Amino acid sequence: SAKHEGKGHYRYYSIDLDKQAKLKLKISNKLRRAIELEEFTLNYQPIIDIETQEVKGAEALLRWNNKELGCVGPDIFIPIAEEIGLINEIGNWVLRQACWQNKQWHLAGYSYLMMSVNMSSKQLVNDDFINVVNNALVKSQLEGSYLELELTETALLGNLEIAIEQIYRLKKMGVCIALDDFGTGYSSMSYLVKLKIDRLKIDKSFIDNIPHSEDDRITTHAIISLANNLNLQVTAEGIETEEQYKYVKSTSCNAAQGYYFSHPLTADNFKFLLDKSPTFS
Ligand code: C2E
Ligand code: MG
Ligand code: MG
Ligand code: MG
């Protein structure tokens, strides 16, 4: 351990931890006021329909810009928000904003557009969750079938009974369910059927080494076949190169998303992209 490496090491190590704890405390305190100070925005990453080669939806990705801390990524602040009990409040804001935005785009003529929103497991198991989703839909006048909620395997498996019930209720509202980062968790076959999921999102880590890695091509192909056989839609995440897109186009994958098509965009820039109606061949 650090202690055995001499006094200097030990002290350096503890100062570092102290710094980290202080930063986390600072982030926590700033997070508590982020909604009222209007420091959150959503970015939207286009999702491409492989068959039509057009933009068919957006994934809402939360951005936080604090005066003192600058831009902090969701991989940093979402786990902290979960830990300090803020994730429901933040998640509600995200849901309302994303539904409202999608309705605006529908009204502007893009009435086919799907909106995907990431959910934390803490939101799914909240007693009020179904009400929160319903309120976001009613307030925005968006039909449930144009909202897709992205959940992760770990979120579902930790709360399987509650998850099954909540998903049942969401499906009655027409809301779609996607399994995010698929392949990185346990990927148990039995719950996939039980849970009535609509879509698998293949994790970026499998796409990264395509086409070079035979293992990753086999894994990706197996996930796509699994989705096909279970009658689920499937999206490839993290497409960065033409070769990767070529590969997924050669399979029966339904949709693709990644920097190759577009980084996450502001709402204005997403609208500019829609107006250009690009095709990604
Ligand atoms: P995710 O849901 O898997 O989102 C995909 C992440 O990969 C996003 O990072 C996106 O910007 C990034 N990405 C997309 N295409 C590419 C690509 O081609 N290459 C690379 N290197 N990256 C790509 P981001 O926005 O930093 O979000 C990270 C994670 O934070 C998300 O992963 C999601 O788990 C979480 N998150 C974001 N917004 C929310 C939210 O509103 N609520 C909750 N609960 N979680 C959120
Ligand atoms: Mg996601
Ligand atoms: Mg993902
Ligand atoms: Mg992720």
Coordinates of C-alpha atoms and ligand atoms in Angstrom, one line a residue:
S1 CA 0.0 0.0 0.0
A2 CA 1.0 3.7 -0.2
K3 CA 1.9 3.6 3.5
H4 CA 4.7 1.1 2.9
E5 CA 6.2 3.1 0.1
G6 CA 7.5 5.7 2.5
K7 CA 6.2 8.8 4.2
G8 CA 6.4 11.0 1.1
H9 CA 4.2 8.7 -0.9
Y10 CA 1.6 8.4 1.8
R11 CA 1.3 12.1 2.3
Y12 CA 1.0 12.8 -1.4
Y13 CA -1.7 10.1 -1.7
S14 CA -3.8 11.5 1.1
I15 CA -3.5 15.1 -0.2
D16 CA -4.7 13.8 -3.5
L17 CA -7.7 12.1 -2.0
D18 CA -8.5 15.2 0.0
K19 CA -8.4 17.3 -3.1
Q20 CA -10.8 14.8 -4.8
A21 CA -13.2 14.9 -1.9
K22 CA -13.2 18.6 -1.9
L23 CA -13.9 18.8 -5.6
K24 CA -16.7 16.3 -5.2
L25 CA -18.2 18.4 -2.4
K26 CA -17.9 21.5 -4.5
I27 CA -19.6 19.8 -7.4
S28 CA -22.4 18.6 -5.1
N29 CA -23.0 22.1 -3.8
K30 CA -23.0 23.7 -7.2
L31 CA -25.3 20.9 -8.5
R32 CA -28.0 21.7 -6.0
R33 CA -28.5 25.1 -7.5
A34 CA -27.9 24.2 -11.2
I35 CA -31.6 24.0 -12.2
E36 CA -32.7 27.3 -10.6
L37 CA -29.6 29.0 -12.1
E38 CA -30.5 27.5 -15.5
E39 CA -27.1 26.0 -16.0
F40 CA -28.3 22.8 -17.7
T41 CA -28.9 22.5 -21.4
L42 CA -29.6 19.5 -23.6
N43 CA -27.6 18.6 -26.7
Y44 CA -29.1 16.3 -29.3
Q45 CA -27.2 13.6 -31.2
P46 CA -28.8 12.5 -34.5
I47 CA -29.8 8.9 -34.9
I48 CA -29.7 7.6 -38.5
D49 CA -32.1 5.1 -39.9
I50 CA -29.9 2.7 -41.9
E51 CA -32.6 1.8 -44.4
T52 CA -33.6 5.3 -45.4
Q53 CA -30.2 6.8 -44.5
E54 CA -31.9 9.8 -42.9
V55 CA -32.1 11.3 -39.4
K56 CA -35.0 9.6 -37.6
G57 CA -34.4 10.7 -34.1
A58 CA -32.3 12.3 -31.4
E59 CA -30.7 11.3 -28.2
A60 CA -30.9 14.0 -25.5
L61 CA -27.5 14.4 -23.7
L62 CA -27.3 16.6 -20.6
R63 CA -24.8 19.4 -20.5
W64 CA -23.8 21.4 -17.4
N65 CA -22.0 24.7 -17.5
N66 CA -21.2 26.2 -14.1
K67 CA -19.7 29.7 -13.8
E68 CA -16.9 28.5 -11.5
L69 CA -16.4 24.9 -12.6
G70 CA -16.9 25.3 -16.3
C71 CA -18.3 22.5 -18.3
V72 CA -18.6 19.3 -16.3
G73 CA -19.4 16.0 -18.2
P74 CA -22.4 13.8 -17.3
D75 CA -20.1 10.9 -16.7
I76 CA -18.8 13.0 -13.7
F77 CA -21.9 14.7 -12.4
I78 CA -24.7 12.1 -13.0
P79 CA -23.2 9.6 -10.5
I80 CA -22.8 12.4 -7.9
A81 CA -26.4 13.6 -8.5
E82 CA -27.5 10.0 -7.9
E83 CA -25.5 9.8 -4.7
I84 CA -26.8 13.0 -3.2
G85 CA -30.4 12.4 -4.1
L86 CA -30.7 15.0 -6.9
I87 CA -31.2 12.7 -9.9
N88 CA -35.0 12.6 -9.8
E89 CA -35.2 16.4 -9.9
I90 CA -32.6 16.7 -12.7
G91 CA -34.1 13.7 -14.6
N92 CA -37.5 15.4 -14.5
W93 CA -36.1 18.5 -15.9
V94 CA -34.4 16.5 -18.7
L95 CA -37.6 14.6 -19.5
R96 CA -39.8 17.8 -19.7
Q97 CA -37.2 19.7 -21.8
A98 CA -36.7 16.8 -24.2
C99 CA -40.4 16.2 -24.7
W100 CA -41.0 19.9 -25.2
Q101 CA -38.2 20.1 -27.7
N102 CA -39.4 17.1 -29.7
K103 CA -42.9 18.6 -29.9
Q104 CA -41.4 21.8 -31.3
W105 CA -39.7 19.9 -34.0
H106 CA -42.9 17.9 -34.7
L107 CA -44.8 21.2 -35.1
A108 CA -42.0 22.5 -37.4
G109 CA -42.8 19.6 -39.8
Y110 CA -40.6 16.8 -38.5
S111 CA -43.5 14.9 -37.0
Y112 CA -41.8 11.5 -37.4
L113 CA -38.9 12.3 -35.0
M114 CA -38.2 10.1 -32.0
M115 CA -36.6 11.5 -28.8
S116 CA -34.4 9.2 -26.7
V117 CA -33.8 10.1 -23.1
N118 CA -31.3 8.5 -20.7
M119 CA -32.7 7.2 -17.4
S120 CA -30.9 6.5 -14.1
S121 CA -32.0 3.4 -12.2
K122 CA -33.0 5.6 -9.3
Q123 CA -35.6 7.3 -11.6
L124 CA -37.1 4.0 -12.8
V125 CA -37.7 2.7 -9.2
N126 CA -39.1 6.0 -8.0
D127 CA -42.8 5.7 -7.0
D128 CA -43.6 8.9 -8.8
F129 CA -41.8 7.9 -12.1
I130 CA -44.9 7.0 -14.2
N131 CA -46.5 10.3 -13.2
V132 CA -43.4 12.2 -14.1
V133 CA -43.3 10.7 -17.6
N134 CA -47.0 11.1 -18.0
N135 CA -46.8 14.8 -17.0
A136 CA -43.9 15.5 -19.4
L137 CA -46.0 14.0 -22.2
V138 CA -49.2 15.8 -21.2
K139 CA -47.5 19.1 -20.8
S140 CA -45.7 19.0 -24.1
Q141 CA -48.6 17.3 -25.9
L142 CA -46.1 14.8 -27.3
E143 CA -47.4 11.3 -28.1
G144 CA -45.8 8.6 -25.9
S145 CA -44.8 6.7 -29.0
Y146 CA -42.3 9.4 -29.9
L147 CA -40.5 9.1 -26.6
E148 CA -37.9 6.3 -26.0
L149 CA -36.4 5.8 -22.6
E150 CA -32.8 4.4 -22.4
L151 CA -32.1 2.1 -19.5
T152 CA -29.0 0.1 -18.7
E153 CA -28.8 -3.6 -17.9
T154 CA -27.4 -2.9 -14.4
A155 CA -30.3 -0.5 -13.7
L156 CA -32.8 -3.2 -14.6
L157 CA -31.2 -6.3 -13.1
G158 CA -30.8 -4.6 -9.7
N159 CA -34.5 -4.0 -9.6
L160 CA -36.0 -6.7 -11.8
E161 CA -39.5 -7.0 -10.3
I162 CA -40.0 -3.2 -10.1
A163 CA -38.5 -2.7 -13.6
I164 CA -40.9 -5.3 -15.1
E165 CA -43.9 -3.4 -13.6
Q166 CA -42.7 0.0 -14.5
I167 CA -41.9 -1.0 -18.1
Y168 CA -45.4 -2.6 -18.4
R169 CA -47.0 0.8 -17.4
L170 CA -44.7 2.8 -19.7
K171 CA -45.6 0.5 -22.7
K172 CA -49.3 1.1 -22.0
M173 CA -48.6 4.8 -22.5
G174 CA -46.9 4.0 -25.8
V175 CA -43.4 4.8 -24.6
C176 CA -40.5 2.8 -26.1
I177 CA -37.8 1.2 -24.1
A178 CA -34.2 0.8 -25.2
L179 CA -31.4 -1.1 -23.5
D180 CA -28.3 1.2 -23.5
D181 CA -24.7 0.1 -23.6
F182 CA -25.8 -3.4 -24.4
G183 CA -23.2 -6.1 -24.1
T184 CA -21.2 -4.5 -21.3
G185 CA -23.4 -5.9 -18.5
Y186 CA -24.7 -9.4 -17.9
S187 CA -26.7 -9.7 -21.0
S188 CA -28.8 -12.5 -19.5
M189 CA -31.2 -13.9 -22.2
S190 CA -34.1 -14.6 -19.9
Y191 CA -34.8 -11.0 -18.8
L192 CA -34.6 -9.7 -22.4
V193 CA -37.8 -11.6 -23.2
K194 CA -39.5 -10.9 -19.9
L195 CA -38.9 -7.2 -19.9
K196 CA -40.6 -6.3 -23.3
I197 CA -37.8 -4.1 -24.5
D198 CA -38.1 -2.5 -27.9
R199 CA -34.5 -1.8 -28.8
L200 CA -30.9 -2.8 -28.0
K201 CA -28.1 -0.2 -28.3
I202 CA -24.8 -1.9 -29.0
D203 CA -22.1 -0.4 -26.8
K204 CA -19.5 1.7 -28.5
S205 CA -16.7 -0.5 -27.1
F206 CA -17.7 -3.3 -29.6
I207 CA -17.8 -0.9 -32.5
D208 CA -14.4 0.7 -31.7
N209 CA -12.3 -2.1 -33.2
I210 CA -14.5 -2.8 -36.2
P211 CA -13.6 -3.8 -38.9
H212 CA -10.1 -4.9 -37.6
S213 CA -11.1 -7.1 -34.7
E214 CA -12.7 -10.4 -35.7
D215 CA -13.9 -10.9 -32.1
D216 CA -15.7 -7.6 -32.1
R217 CA -17.2 -8.3 -35.5
I218 CA -18.5 -11.6 -34.2
T219 CA -19.9 -10.1 -31.0
T220 CA -21.6 -7.3 -32.9
H221 CA -23.1 -9.6 -35.4
A222 CA -24.3 -11.9 -32.6
I223 CA -26.0 -9.0 -30.8
I224 CA -27.7 -8.0 -34.1
S225 CA -28.9 -11.5 -34.7
L226 CA -30.2 -11.8 -31.2
A227 CA -32.1 -8.6 -31.6
N228 CA -33.5 -9.8 -35.0
N229 CA -34.6 -13.1 -33.5
L230 CA -36.3 -11.5 -30.5
N231 CA -38.0 -9.0 -32.8
L232 CA -36.1 -6.0 -31.2
Q233 CA -34.8 -3.0 -33.0
V234 CA -31.0 -2.5 -32.8
T235 CA -28.8 0.6 -32.9
A236 CA -25.0 0.7 -33.3
E237 CA -23.5 3.4 -31.0
G238 CA -20.2 5.2 -31.5
I239 CA -19.8 4.9 -35.2
E240 CA -16.8 7.1 -36.0
T241 CA -15.5 5.9 -39.4
E242 CA -16.9 5.1 -42.8
E243 CA -15.6 1.5 -42.4
Q244 CA -17.6 1.0 -39.3
Y245 CA -20.7 2.4 -40.9
K246 CA -20.1 0.1 -44.0
Y247 CA -19.9 -2.9 -41.6
V248 CA -23.2 -2.2 -39.8
K249 CA -24.9 -1.5 -43.1
S250 CA -23.9 -5.0 -44.3
T251 CA -25.8 -6.5 -41.3
S252 CA -29.5 -6.1 -40.4
C253 CA -28.8 -3.4 -37.9
N254 CA -31.6 -0.8 -38.0
A255 CA -30.0 2.4 -36.8
A256 CA -26.6 4.1 -36.2
Q257 CA -25.3 6.9 -34.1
G258 CA -21.8 8.4 -33.7
Y259 CA -19.4 11.2 -34.5
Y260 CA -19.2 9.9 -38.2
F261 CA -22.6 11.4 -38.7
S262 CA -22.6 14.1 -36.1
H263 CA -21.5 15.1 -32.6
P264 CA -24.3 16.0 -30.2
L265 CA -25.7 19.4 -31.3
T266 CA -27.5 22.4 -29.7
A267 CA -31.2 22.4 -30.4
D268 CA -30.6 25.2 -33.0
N269 CA -27.9 23.3 -34.8
F270 CA -30.0 20.1 -34.8
K271 CA -32.8 22.0 -36.5
F272 CA -30.3 23.3 -39.1
L273 CA -29.3 19.7 -39.8
L274 CA -33.0 18.6 -40.2
D275 CA -33.6 21.5 -42.6
K276 CA -30.7 20.3 -44.7
S277 CA -32.3 16.8 -44.7
P278 CA -28.9 15.0 -45.2
T279 CA -28.7 11.4 -46.3
F280 CA -25.8 9.3 -45.0
S281 CA -25.0 6.7 -47.7
Ligands
C2E1 P1 -24.7 7.2 -23.4 O1 -26.2 7.3 -23.1 O2 -24.2 5.8 -23.8 O3 -24.4 8.3 -24.5 C1 -23.4 8.2 -25.5 C2 -22.2 8.9 -25.1 O4 -21.2 8.7 -26.1 C3 -22.4 10.5 -25.1 O5 -21.5 11.0 -24.2 C4 -22.0 10.9 -26.5 O6 -21.7 12.2 -26.6 C5 -20.9 9.9 -26.8 N1 -20.7 9.6 -28.2 C6 -21.6 9.5 -29.2 N2 -21.1 9.2 -30.4 C7 -19.8 9.0 -30.1 C8 -18.6 8.6 -30.9 O7 -18.8 8.4 -32.1 N3 -17.4 8.5 -30.3 C9 -17.3 8.8 -29.0 N4 -16.0 8.7 -28.5 N5 -18.3 9.2 -28.2 C10 -19.5 9.3 -28.7 P2 -21.9 12.1 -23.1 O8 -22.8 13.1 -23.6 O9 -20.7 12.6 -22.4 O10 -22.7 11.2 -22.1 C11 -22.1 10.2 -21.3 C12 -23.1 9.4 -20.5 O11 -23.8 10.2 -19.5 C13 -24.3 8.8 -21.4 O12 -23.9 7.7 -22.1 C14 -25.3 8.6 -20.3 O13 -25.1 7.3 -19.7 C15 -25.1 9.7 -19.3 N6 -26.1 10.8 -19.6 C16 -26.0 11.8 -20.4 N7 -27.2 12.6 -20.3 C17 -27.9 12.0 -19.3 C18 -29.2 12.3 -18.7 O14 -29.9 13.2 -19.1 N8 -29.6 11.5 -17.7 C19 -28.9 10.4 -17.3 N9 -29.4 9.6 -16.3 N10 -27.7 10.1 -17.9 C20 -27.2 10.8 -18.9
MG2 MG -27.8 6.7 -24.0
MG3 MG -24.7 4.2 -24.7
MG4 MG -22.9 5.2 -21.6

